[in-house]
Every structure is written in C-alpha cells, then in structure tokens.
CSV table of C-alpha atoms in Angstrom, one decimal:
chain,number,residue,atom,x,y,z
A,1,UNK,CA,5.1,251.8,53.0
A,2,UNK,CA,8.1,249.9,54.2
A,3,UNK,CA,8.5,246.4,52.8
A,4,UNK,CA,11.0,243.8,54.1
A,5,UNK,CA,12.5,241.5,51.6
A,6,UNK,CA,13.7,238.1,52.8
A,7,UNK,CA,15.5,235.2,51.2
A,8,UNK,CA,14.1,231.7,51.1
A,9,UNK,CA,16.2,230.5,53.9
A,10,UNK,CA,15.1,233.4,56.1
A,11,UNK,CA,11.5,232.6,55.3
A,12,UNK,CA,12.0,229.1,56.5
A,13,UNK,CA,13.7,230.4,59.6
A,14,UNK,CA,10.9,232.8,60.3
A,15,UNK,CA,8.3,230.0,59.7
A,16,UNK,CA,10.1,228.0,62.3
A,17,UNK,CA,10.1,231.0,64.5
A,18,UNK,CA,6.4,231.4,64.0
A,19,UNK,CA,5.7,227.8,64.9
A,20,UNK,CA,7.9,228.3,68.0
A,21,UNK,CA,5.7,231.2,68.9
A,22,UNK,CA,2.6,229.2,68.5
A,23,UNK,CA,4.0,226.6,70.8
A,24,UNK,CA,4.5,229.2,73.4
A,25,UNK,CA,0.8,230.2,73.2
A,26,UNK,CA,1.0,233.1,70.8
A,27,UNK,CA,-0.8,233.5,67.4
A,28,UNK,CA,0.7,234.9,64.3
A,29,UNK,CA,-2.4,236.7,63.0
A,30,UNK,CA,-4.1,238.1,66.0
A,31,UNK,CA,-2.1,237.6,69.2
A,32,UNK,CA,1.3,238.4,67.6
A,33,UNK,CA,3.5,240.8,69.6
A,34,UNK,CA,4.8,242.5,66.5
A,35,UNK,CA,5.2,246.3,66.1
A,36,UNK,CA,2.6,247.6,63.7
A,37,UNK,CA,1.7,251.3,63.1
A,38,UNK,CA,-1.1,252.5,60.8
A,39,UNK,CA,-1.4,249.0,59.3
A,40,UNK,CA,2.2,248.9,58.4
A,41,UNK,CA,4.8,246.2,59.6
A,42,UNK,CA,7.7,247.6,61.4
A,43,UNK,CA,11.2,246.1,60.9
A,44,UNK,CA,12.3,243.4,63.4
A,45,UNK,CA,15.5,244.0,65.2
A,46,UNK,CA,18.5,242.0,64.1
A,47,UNK,CA,18.8,240.4,67.6
A,48,UNK,CA,15.3,238.8,67.4
A,49,UNK,CA,16.0,237.4,63.9
A,50,UNK,CA,19.4,235.9,65.0
A,51,UNK,CA,17.7,234.3,68.1
A,52,UNK,CA,15.0,232.8,65.9
A,53,UNK,CA,17.6,231.3,63.6
A,54,UNK,CA,19.5,229.7,66.4
A,55,UNK,CA,16.3,228.1,67.9
A,56,UNK,CA,15.2,226.8,64.5
A,57,UNK,CA,18.7,225.3,63.8
A,58,UNK,CA,18.7,223.6,67.2
A,59,UNK,CA,15.3,222.0,66.5
A,60,UNK,CA,16.4,220.7,63.2
A,61,UNK,CA,19.5,219.1,64.8
A,62,UNK,CA,17.3,217.6,67.5
A,63,UNK,CA,14.9,216.0,65.0
A,64,UNK,CA,17.8,214.4,63.1
A,65,UNK,CA,19.5,212.7,66.1
A,66,UNK,CA,16.4,211.9,68.1
A,67,UNK,CA,16.2,208.4,66.7
A,68,UNK,CA,19.9,207.5,67.5
A,69,UNK,CA,20.3,209.3,70.8
A,70,UNK,CA,16.9,208.7,72.2
A,71,UNK,CA,18.3,206.5,75.0
A,72,UNK,CA,21.1,208.8,76.0
A,73,UNK,CA,18.9,211.2,77.9
A,74,UNK,CA,19.6,214.3,75.7
A,75,UNK,CA,17.0,217.2,75.9
A,76,UNK,CA,16.8,220.8,75.0
A,77,UNK,CA,16.7,223.6,77.5
A,78,UNK,CA,14.4,226.5,77.1
A,79,UNK,CA,16.8,228.5,75.0
A,80,UNK,CA,17.4,225.5,72.6
A,81,UNK,CA,20.7,224.1,74.1
A,82,UNK,CA,21.2,220.4,74.4
A,83,UNK,CA,21.3,219.2,78.0
A,84,UNK,CA,22.6,215.7,79.0
A,85,UNK,CA,20.5,214.1,81.6
A,86,UNK,CA,21.0,210.9,83.6
A,87,UNK,CA,22.5,208.1,81.5
A,88,UNK,CA,20.3,205.3,80.3
A,89,UNK,CA,21.7,201.8,80.2
A,90,UNK,CA,22.2,200.9,76.5
A,91,UNK,CA,20.8,197.8,74.9
A,92,UNK,CA,24.3,196.1,74.3
A,93,UNK,CA,26.7,197.7,76.8
A,94,UNK,CA,30.4,197.6,76.0
A,95,UNK,CA,31.1,195.9,79.4
A,96,UNK,CA,29.4,192.7,78.2
A,97,UNK,CA,31.3,192.4,74.9
A,98,UNK,CA,34.1,190.2,76.4
A,99,UNK,CA,31.7,188.2,78.6
A,100,UNK,CA,32.2,184.5,78.0
A,101,UNK,CA,29.1,183.3,79.7
A,102,UNK,CA,26.2,182.0,77.6
A,103,UNK,CA,24.0,184.7,76.1
A,104,UNK,CA,21.2,182.4,75.5
A,105,UNK,CA,20.3,182.3,79.2
A,106,UNK,CA,21.2,178.6,79.7
A,107,UNK,CA,23.6,177.2,82.3
A,108,UNK,CA,24.3,178.0,85.9
A,109,UNK,CA,27.6,179.8,85.4
A,110,UNK,CA,29.7,176.7,86.3
A,111,UNK,CA,33.0,176.0,84.5
A,112,UNK,CA,33.0,173.9,81.4
A,113,UNK,CA,32.9,170.1,81.9
A,114,UNK,CA,33.2,170.6,85.6
A,115,UNK,CA,36.7,171.9,85.3
A,116,UNK,CA,38.0,168.9,83.4
A,117,UNK,CA,37.8,170.5,79.9
A,118,UNK,CA,40.4,172.5,78.0
A,119,UNK,CA,43.2,171.7,75.6
A,120,UNK,CA,45.5,168.9,76.6
A,121,UNK,CA,43.3,167.9,79.6
A,122,UNK,CA,42.3,164.2,80.0
A,123,UNK,CA,40.0,164.7,82.9
A,124,UNK,CA,39.9,165.6,86.6
A,125,UNK,CA,42.9,164.8,88.7
A,126,UNK,CA,42.5,161.5,90.4
A,127,UNK,CA,39.6,160.4,88.3
A,128,UNK,CA,39.6,156.7,87.5
A,129,UNK,CA,37.7,155.4,84.5
A,130,UNK,CA,35.8,152.2,85.1
A,131,UNK,CA,35.2,149.6,82.3
A,132,UNK,CA,32.2,150.6,80.3
A,133,UNK,CA,29.3,148.2,80.3
A,134,UNK,CA,27.8,147.1,77.0
A,135,UNK,CA,24.4,148.5,76.4
A,136,UNK,CA,22.1,145.7,75.4
A,137,UNK,CA,19.6,148.1,74.0
A,138,UNK,CA,22.1,149.3,71.4
A,139,UNK,CA,21.0,148.5,67.9
A,140,UNK,CA,24.5,147.3,67.1
A,141,UNK,CA,24.6,145.0,70.2
A,142,UNK,CA,25.8,141.5,69.6
A,143,UNK,CA,25.6,138.6,72.1
A,144,UNK,CA,28.9,137.3,70.9
A,145,UNK,CA,30.7,140.4,72.1
A,146,UNK,CA,30.6,139.2,75.7
A,147,UNK,CA,32.3,135.9,74.9
A,148,UNK,CA,35.2,137.5,73.0
A,149,UNK,CA,38.7,137.2,74.4
A,150,UNK,CA,41.3,139.7,73.1
A,151,UNK,CA,44.9,138.6,73.1
A,152,UNK,CA,48.1,140.0,71.6
A,153,UNK,CA,49.1,138.1,68.6
A,154,UNK,CA,52.8,137.4,68.2
A,155,UNK,CA,53.9,136.1,64.8
A,156,UNK,CA,56.1,133.0,64.9
A,157,UNK,CA,59.8,133.5,64.1
A,158,UNK,CA,61.1,132.3,60.8
A,159,UNK,CA,64.6,131.1,60.1
A,160,UNK,CA,65.9,134.6,59.1
A,161,UNK,CA,64.6,136.4,62.2
A,162,UNK,CA,65.3,133.5,64.6
A,163,UNK,CA,69.1,133.9,64.7
A,164,UNK,CA,69.0,137.7,64.8
A,165,UNK,CA,66.6,137.5,67.8
A,166,UNK,CA,68.0,134.6,69.9
A,167,UNK,CA,71.7,135.1,69.4
A,168,UNK,CA,71.9,138.4,71.4
A,169,UNK,CA,69.9,136.7,74.2
A,170,UNK,CA,72.4,133.9,74.5
A,171,UNK,CA,75.4,136.3,74.3
A,172,UNK,CA,73.9,138.5,77.1
A,173,UNK,CA,73.4,135.4,79.2
A,174,UNK,CA,77.1,134.7,79.0
A,175,UNK,CA,77.6,138.0,80.8
A,176,UNK,CA,74.9,138.0,83.5
A,177,UNK,CA,74.4,134.2,83.9
A,178,UNK,CA,70.8,134.5,84.8
A,179,UNK,CA,68.8,131.6,83.4
A,180,UNK,CA,65.4,133.0,84.6
A,181,UNK,CA,65.8,136.1,82.5
A,182,UNK,CA,66.6,134.0,79.4
A,183,UNK,CA,63.5,131.9,80.1
A,184,UNK,CA,61.3,135.0,80.4
A,185,UNK,CA,62.7,136.5,77.1
A,186,UNK,CA,62.1,133.2,75.2
A,187,UNK,CA,58.6,132.8,76.6
A,188,UNK,CA,57.6,136.1,75.1
A,189,UNK,CA,58.6,134.9,71.7
A,190,UNK,CA,56.5,132.7,69.5
A,191,UNK,CA,59.2,130.1,68.7
A,192,UNK,CA,56.8,127.7,67.1
A,193,UNK,CA,58.7,125.0,65.0
A,194,UNK,CA,62.0,126.8,65.8
A,195,UNK,CA,61.9,125.7,69.5
A,196,UNK,CA,64.4,122.9,68.9
A,197,UNK,CA,66.8,125.4,67.4
A,198,UNK,CA,67.5,127.1,70.7
A,199,UNK,CA,69.7,124.4,72.2
A,200,UNK,CA,71.4,124.0,68.8
A,201,UNK,CA,72.3,127.7,68.7
A,202,UNK,CA,73.4,127.8,72.3
A,203,UNK,CA,75.8,124.9,72.0
A,204,UNK,CA,77.1,126.2,68.7
A,205,UNK,CA,78.0,129.5,70.3
A,206,UNK,CA,79.5,127.7,73.3
A,207,UNK,CA,81.9,125.7,71.1
A,208,UNK,CA,83.7,128.9,70.1
A,209,UNK,CA,83.5,130.4,73.7
A,210,UNK,CA,85.5,129.8,76.8
A,211,UNK,CA,85.3,127.0,79.3
A,212,UNK,CA,83.2,128.9,81.8
A,213,UNK,CA,80.7,129.8,79.1
A,214,UNK,CA,80.3,126.2,78.2
A,215,UNK,CA,79.5,125.4,81.8
A,216,UNK,CA,76.9,128.2,81.7
A,217,UNK,CA,75.4,126.7,78.5
A,218,UNK,CA,75.0,123.3,80.2
A,219,UNK,CA,73.2,125.0,83.1
A,220,UNK,CA,71.0,126.9,80.7
A,221,UNK,CA,69.8,123.8,78.9
A,222,UNK,CA,69.0,122.1,82.2
A,223,UNK,CA,67.0,125.1,83.4
A,224,UNK,CA,65.1,125.7,80.1
A,225,UNK,CA,64.0,122.0,80.0
A,226,UNK,CA,60.4,122.2,81.2
A,227,UNK,CA,59.4,125.9,81.2
A,228,UNK,CA,60.5,126.5,77.6
A,229,UNK,CA,61.8,123.3,76.1
A,230,UNK,CA,60.9,119.7,76.2
A,231,UNK,CA,63.1,116.6,76.1
A,232,UNK,CA,62.0,116.0,72.5
A,233,UNK,CA,63.4,119.4,71.6
A,234,UNK,CA,66.7,118.7,73.2
A,235,UNK,CA,67.0,115.3,71.4
A,236,UNK,CA,66.2,117.0,68.0
A,237,UNK,CA,68.9,119.6,68.7
A,238,UNK,CA,71.6,117.1,69.6
A,239,UNK,CA,70.7,115.0,66.5
A,240,UNK,CA,71.3,118.1,64.3
A,241,UNK,CA,74.6,118.8,66.1
A,242,UNK,CA,75.8,115.3,65.4
A,243,UNK,CA,74.7,115.7,61.8
A,244,UNK,CA,76.5,119.1,61.4
A,245,UNK,CA,79.8,118.0,63.0
A,246,UNK,CA,81.7,117.8,59.7
A,247,UNK,CA,81.0,121.5,59.3
A,248,UNK,CA,81.6,122.5,62.9
A,249,UNK,CA,85.1,120.9,62.8
A,250,UNK,CA,86.2,123.4,60.2
A,251,UNK,CA,85.9,126.2,62.8
A,252,UNK,CA,86.4,124.3,66.0
A,253,UNK,CA,88.8,121.3,65.6
A,254,UNK,CA,87.8,119.9,69.0
A,255,UNK,CA,84.1,120.0,68.3
A,256,UNK,CA,83.5,116.2,68.5
A,257,UNK,CA,84.9,115.9,72.0
A,258,UNK,CA,83.1,119.0,73.1
A,259,UNK,CA,79.7,117.8,71.7
A,260,UNK,CA,80.3,114.5,73.5
A,261,UNK,CA,80.8,116.3,76.8
A,262,UNK,CA,77.6,118.3,76.2
A,263,UNK,CA,75.7,115.0,75.6
A,264,UNK,CA,77.2,113.4,78.7
A,265,UNK,CA,76.3,116.4,80.8
A,266,UNK,CA,72.7,116.4,79.4
A,267,UNK,CA,72.3,112.7,80.3
A,268,UNK,CA,73.7,113.4,83.8
A,269,UNK,CA,71.2,116.3,84.2
A,270,UNK,CA,68.4,113.9,83.2
A,271,UNK,CA,67.3,116.1,80.3
A,272,UNK,CA,68.3,113.4,77.8
A,273,UNK,CA,67.3,109.8,78.1
A,274,UNK,CA,70.0,107.2,79.1
A,275,UNK,CA,69.2,105.2,75.9
A,276,UNK,CA,70.0,108.2,73.6
A,277,UNK,CA,73.6,107.0,73.0
A,278,UNK,CA,72.6,103.4,72.6
A,279,UNK,CA,70.1,104.4,69.8
A,280,UNK,CA,73.1,105.3,67.5
A,281,UNK,CA,74.9,102.0,67.9
A,282,UNK,CA,75.4,100.4,64.5
A,283,UNK,CA,74.0,103.4,62.6
A,284,UNK,CA,76.9,105.8,62.5
A,285,UNK,CA,79.2,106.2,59.5
A,286,UNK,CA,80.7,109.6,60.2
A,287,UNK,CA,83.9,109.5,62.1
A,288,UNK,CA,83.2,112.8,63.9
A,289,UNK,CA,79.8,111.6,65.1
A,290,UNK,CA,81.4,108.3,66.3
A,291,UNK,CA,84.1,110.2,68.2
A,292,UNK,CA,81.5,112.4,69.9
A,293,UNK,CA,79.3,109.4,71.0
A,294,UNK,CA,82.4,107.5,72.2
A,295,UNK,CA,83.5,110.5,74.3
A,296,UNK,CA,80.0,110.8,75.9
A,297,UNK,CA,79.9,107.1,76.6
A,298,UNK,CA,83.4,107.2,78.3
A,299,UNK,CA,82.4,110.1,80.5
A,300,UNK,CA,79.2,108.4,81.6
A,301,UNK,CA,81.1,105.3,82.6
A,302,UNK,CA,83.6,107.4,84.5
A,303,UNK,CA,80.7,109.1,86.3
A,304,UNK,CA,79.7,105.7,87.7
A,305,UNK,CA,83.2,105.5,89.2
A,306,UNK,CA,82.9,108.7,91.0
A,307,UNK,CA,83.5,111.5,88.4
A,308,UNK,CA,81.3,114.5,89.0
A,309,UNK,CA,79.7,115.4,85.7
A,310,UNK,CA,78.5,118.8,87.0
A,311,UNK,CA,82.1,119.9,87.2
A,312,UNK,CA,83.4,118.5,84.0
A,313,UNK,CA,83.9,122.0,82.4
A,314,UNK,CA,85.5,123.3,85.6
A,315,UNK,CA,85.0,126.6,87.3
A,316,UNK,CA,86.0,129.6,85.3
A,317,UNK,CA,87.4,133.0,86.2
A,318,UNK,CA,86.5,134.4,89.6
A,319,UNK,CA,84.5,131.4,90.6
A,320,UNK,CA,87.8,129.5,91.5
A,321,UNK,CA,89.3,130.1,95.0
A,322,UNK,CA,92.5,132.1,95.2
A,323,UNK,CA,94.6,129.2,96.4
A,324,UNK,CA,93.6,127.1,93.4
A,325,UNK,CA,94.5,130.0,91.0
A,326,UNK,CA,98.0,130.4,92.6
A,327,UNK,CA,98.6,126.6,92.4
A,328,UNK,CA,97.6,126.6,88.7
A,329,UNK,CA,99.8,129.6,87.9
A,330,UNK,CA,102.8,127.8,89.5
A,331,UNK,CA,102.1,124.7,87.5
A,332,UNK,CA,101.9,126.8,84.4
A,333,UNK,CA,105.3,128.4,85.0
A,334,UNK,CA,106.9,125.0,85.8
A,335,UNK,CA,105.4,123.5,82.6
A,336,UNK,CA,106.8,126.5,80.6
A,337,UNK,CA,110.3,126.0,82.1
A,338,UNK,CA,110.2,122.3,80.9
A,339,UNK,CA,108.7,122.9,77.4
A,340,UNK,CA,109.8,126.4,76.6
A,341,UNK,CA,106.6,126.9,74.6
A,342,UNK,CA,105.6,130.5,75.2
A,343,UNK,CA,102.4,130.2,73.0
A,344,UNK,CA,101.1,127.3,75.1
A,345,UNK,CA,101.8,129.3,78.3
A,346,UNK,CA,99.9,132.3,76.9
A,347,UNK,CA,96.9,130.1,75.9
A,348,UNK,CA,96.8,128.5,79.4
A,349,UNK,CA,96.9,131.9,81.0
A,350,UNK,CA,94.0,133.1,78.9
A,351,UNK,CA,92.0,129.9,79.8
A,352,UNK,CA,92.2,130.8,83.4
A,353,UNK,CA,90.0,133.9,82.7
A,354,UNK,CA,91.4,136.0,85.5
A,355,UNK,CA,92.8,139.1,83.9
A,356,UNK,CA,92.3,140.9,87.2
A,357,UNK,CA,94.7,138.4,88.9
A,358,UNK,CA,97.6,138.5,86.4
A,359,UNK,CA,99.7,140.4,88.9
A,360,UNK,CA,100.0,137.2,90.9
A,361,UNK,CA,101.5,135.5,87.8
A,362,UNK,CA,104.1,138.3,87.5
A,363,UNK,CA,104.9,138.0,91.2
A,364,UNK,CA,105.3,134.2,91.1
A,365,UNK,CA,107.5,134.4,88.0
A,366,UNK,CA,109.9,137.0,89.6
A,367,UNK,CA,110.1,135.0,92.9
A,368,UNK,CA,111.0,131.9,90.9
A,369,UNK,CA,113.9,133.9,89.3
A,370,UNK,CA,115.1,135.1,92.7
A,371,UNK,CA,115.1,131.5,94.1
A,372,UNK,CA,116.8,129.9,91.0
A,373,UNK,CA,120.5,129.2,90.8
A,374,UNK,CA,121.1,129.6,87.1
A,375,UNK,CA,120.7,132.1,84.2
A,376,UNK,CA,118.4,129.9,82.1
A,377,UNK,CA,115.3,130.7,84.1
A,378,UNK,CA,116.4,134.3,84.3
A,379,UNK,CA,116.3,134.7,80.5
A,380,UNK,CA,113.2,132.5,79.9
A,381,UNK,CA,111.1,134.5,82.4
A,382,UNK,CA,112.2,137.7,80.8
A,383,UNK,CA,111.2,136.5,77.3
A,384,UNK,CA,107.8,135.2,78.6
A,385,UNK,CA,107.0,138.5,80.3
A,386,UNK,CA,108.1,140.4,77.2
A,387,UNK,CA,105.8,138.3,74.9
A,388,UNK,CA,102.9,138.6,77.3
A,389,UNK,CA,103.3,142.3,77.6
A,390,UNK,CA,103.6,142.8,73.8
A,391,UNK,CA,100.4,140.8,73.2
A,392,UNK,CA,98.6,142.7,75.9
A,393,UNK,CA,97.6,139.5,77.7
A,394,UNK,CA,99.1,141.1,80.8
A,395,UNK,CA,98.4,144.8,81.0
A,396,UNK,CA,100.9,147.4,82.1
A,397,UNK,CA,98.9,147.9,85.3
A,398,UNK,CA,99.1,144.2,86.3
A,399,UNK,CA,102.8,144.1,85.5
A,400,UNK,CA,103.4,147.2,87.7
A,401,UNK,CA,101.4,145.7,90.6
A,402,UNK,CA,103.4,142.4,90.3
A,403,UNK,CA,106.8,144.2,90.5
A,404,UNK,CA,105.6,146.4,93.4
A,405,UNK,CA,104.6,143.4,95.4
A,406,UNK,CA,108.1,141.9,94.9
A,407,UNK,CA,109.6,145.3,96.1
A,408,UNK,CA,107.4,145.1,99.3
A,409,UNK,CA,108.4,141.5,100.1
A,410,UNK,CA,112.1,141.6,99.1
A,411,UNK,CA,113.2,142.0,102.7
A,412,UNK,CA,111.5,138.7,103.7
A,413,UNK,CA,112.7,137.0,100.5
A,414,UNK,CA,116.3,138.1,101.2
A,415,UNK,CA,116.2,136.1,104.5
A,416,UNK,CA,115.9,132.9,102.5
A,417,UNK,CA,117.8,134.1,99.4
A,418,UNK,CA,120.9,136.2,100.5
A,419,UNK,CA,121.5,137.4,96.9
A,420,UNK,CA,117.9,138.4,96.3
A,421,UNK,CA,118.6,142.2,96.2
A,422,UNK,CA,121.4,141.8,93.7
A,423,UNK,CA,119.4,139.5,91.4
A,424,UNK,CA,116.4,141.8,91.6
A,425,UNK,CA,118.4,144.8,90.6
A,426,UNK,CA,119.7,142.9,87.6
A,427,UNK,CA,116.3,141.6,86.6
A,428,UNK,CA,114.7,145.1,86.9
A,429,UNK,CA,117.4,146.7,84.8
A,430,UNK,CA,117.0,144.0,82.1
A,431,UNK,CA,113.2,144.4,82.2
A,432,UNK,CA,113.6,148.2,81.6
A,433,UNK,CA,115.9,147.6,78.7
A,434,UNK,CA,113.4,145.2,77.1
A,435,UNK,CA,110.6,147.7,77.5
A,436,UNK,CA,108.6,145.7,80.1
A,437,UNK,CA,108.6,148.4,82.8
A,438,UNK,CA,109.0,152.2,82.7
A,439,UNK,CA,111.6,154.4,84.3
A,440,UNK,CA,109.5,155.2,87.4
A,441,UNK,CA,109.1,151.5,88.3
A,442,UNK,CA,112.8,150.9,87.7
A,443,UNK,CA,113.9,153.7,90.0
A,444,UNK,CA,111.4,152.5,92.7
A,445,UNK,CA,113.4,149.3,93.0
A,446,UNK,CA,114.9,148.9,96.5
A,447,UNK,CA,118.6,148.5,97.1
A,448,UNK,CA,120.4,146.3,99.5
A,449,UNK,CA,120.9,148.0,102.9
A,450,UNK,CA,124.5,148.1,104.3
A,451,UNK,CA,125.4,145.9,107.3
A,452,UNK,CA,125.4,147.7,110.6
A,453,UNK,CA,129.2,147.6,111.2
A,454,UNK,CA,129.8,149.4,107.9
A,455,UNK,CA,128.0,152.5,109.0
A,456,UNK,CA,131.0,153.4,111.2
A,457,UNK,CA,133.4,153.7,108.3
C-alpha cells in the first residue's frame, strides 16, 4: 500500500482545495475525480498540488482585503487572479479635500459677506453707512439718549499754556498779516478768563517789533473786537499795560510813548471808549503811566485838527511807494552828511524795512559823491558804505547792483558832471582797497572815452 505523508500546511492547502472542488460541484467522498486502483489512493501530480496551493493563497488574500477594498471593484478571475473592474466613487474623494464650500449642505455657494469680507476690508466699494436708529425695544434703551448732544470738550488754557499757544499765533500774524486766520485760531481755543490777555500779549510783542508790525497789531485789535474780544477785554488789557509800564521800560525805553499811541489808535478805532483817558485823571502816581496817557491825549487832540490816526505808525516796507522810499533815502544821506552819525544812519535804514531796495541807497550815495565838489563827502560815503557792508545791513548783492546801476548811467551823468568818469574811477579803486567790492566789479568800471579828434593821432 502506498501512503502519502503531508505536512500540516499542505493539509490546510488540500482542505482549501477540497472546498474549492465542492464549490465547483464535485464531492470529496463520492464524486471525486481522483485516481484510485484496488482501493488504494494514487499519488497526485505535483502540478495539481501547486495549482491548489496558489488558489488557496489567493482566496486567503481576498478575504483579508475584502473589507478595505470592497469599493474598489476588485474581483477574482476563474484562475484566482485579481481583476480590477470599473472604479467606484469613494466616500471621501481626494478632489474634495481642498474644497472651501460648506460641507454641512447650507448656503447657496455665494461669496462670504457678499464680497465685502476679508482681511483689511471695510465693506463694499461705494457703500455709505447711514446713521443707525435706536431700537426702542432694546432692554438697555433709555429715553434720555435721544436728547443728548455730544460736543468736543476743550479745556480752558491756564497761564502756563497760554503764552506757549498764543505767542506763535501772533508771531505768524506778523508774517502773513491775515486777521481772519488769527480770529479762527483763537476761536478754536477755550481762552476762558485769559481772553483779556490776548491784547496784552500782542501789544507787548509789538513794543519790541518794527513799526510796520505795530501797525499790524493795531489792525488786529480792531478786527478781533467783536468776534473774539469785547471792549471790556481791551480795557482790562490796557489797564494791565499801564500798570506794567515800569517793567516794560527796562526792555523798551520808549514804551510809555508807544503805549500812548496804541491807546489813541484804539480810541480812534472805537474799540475803547472816549472817556477811558478821562477816567485816570487825578488817580495816576506813576510817571510812566502819566506820560503814556498824556501822549494819547495829545494825539487825540491832533486828530481833531486833521491828523489821521490810522496812519500814525506809517506804512512799512514794501507798502510804501518807490518815490517815497527814494525821497526818504535822500533825506537820510543828507542828515548823515550834517551829523556824521553812522549808527543813526544805519538805524534809520533798518527802520525803512526794505532790504530788497538797498541798491537804491548805494546808487544815490555814489551819485551824491559824483555831484559833490569836495573830498569830505567822498570820504564820508566810503566810511558809511564800509560800515554798512561790514554789519551786513547792505548785502554784497545789493552793493553790486548799486555799483552796476551807476556804471550803466555814467554816460548820462557825465553830461552834467564832466569829471564824473575820473571821480568814479577813484571811488571804485578806493572801494576795492577797503573791501567793499570785489575785483570783478572793479574791472567792470567803465573808463572815459577819448574825444573824436584824438582818434586821428
């Protein structure tokens, strides 16, 4: 008898093979197609055993992955090979992982907030927000809310902040001369009890300023009376000025006369009452206060005789006509020739406030030298121009323009003054030696042309 010995694994494979045969309609006991002779089992061929093993192994692999790959359409062929069928849509496809639409099924697929959302976005372009109405059904609603008036609270200025705030406003006014701008700036401040300090500060700054700026200060006080200040504020300011005159004289010796002129101008502009000066009669012990009141009273009496109070400070700088400036410069030079006081001439030239017109002063001075008949004026004008050039009252540019104007007009001057070319050459050489002009301006000086009959020699 031939016996076949099998290992356990082979038995399991054969059992699977047997079950596979049962599935195919065969039976192991009766209908089995095995070779049997005289009741003895014949040995199976090695090919059949190997084929049974492969089928059993494929079945085991199919059972393990059936739960994971059930939706992928995998199946086995007749010989046990896996066959991929038509793909089945997975439960969570990879194409929907980056989808930003709502997964809960809500919404219509429109952009968020109607396209007005996102970082740094305040709303749709062109959208205007209307005032929100108060909801009377709100539990926190209060009837007093509708009667509330919201205003910006500006704290009143104290003594420390007043001078720091108002002083720049007055100094800028001296540059642009626009009283409306000053009124607007002061109306935005909460002056409170410091309102009467505005005229006091403006006049105090004008005492140390130029004549044209004092005229601007008088106009400012007249324009501020009404919109910003009252007549009572101005009276209080001038009372303090008269009281502080002993201290103001230390910095400005002519303060009493100047304050008197401010008072007279204020009375003439009708921002001070006419009885303001009479109210101090018999009650003044300070000599400076008495001098200021006397000056104001004299000016008011002169106004009754025809004096224009609106022009008492004079017109400063470029506000004067050119003919008047030329006349004042000629008077200044004549006064200097009589007194010989260069410092006074320099002060008067500064008071004219026309640094852009100083070339006219140089021109008139040189013409006076050309028309003179002695050496005294020659030397005095040279010293004056040297001092004015050294102190930078007259700039190098203005000196050069004055000399060039004389060079251009020397031919006409020579008609009235035959020795004009000769005197001009001497004056130019002396000016160069004193450092008033440079080499280029000296060489530019014209020379006297020869008479026609001398060209034949």
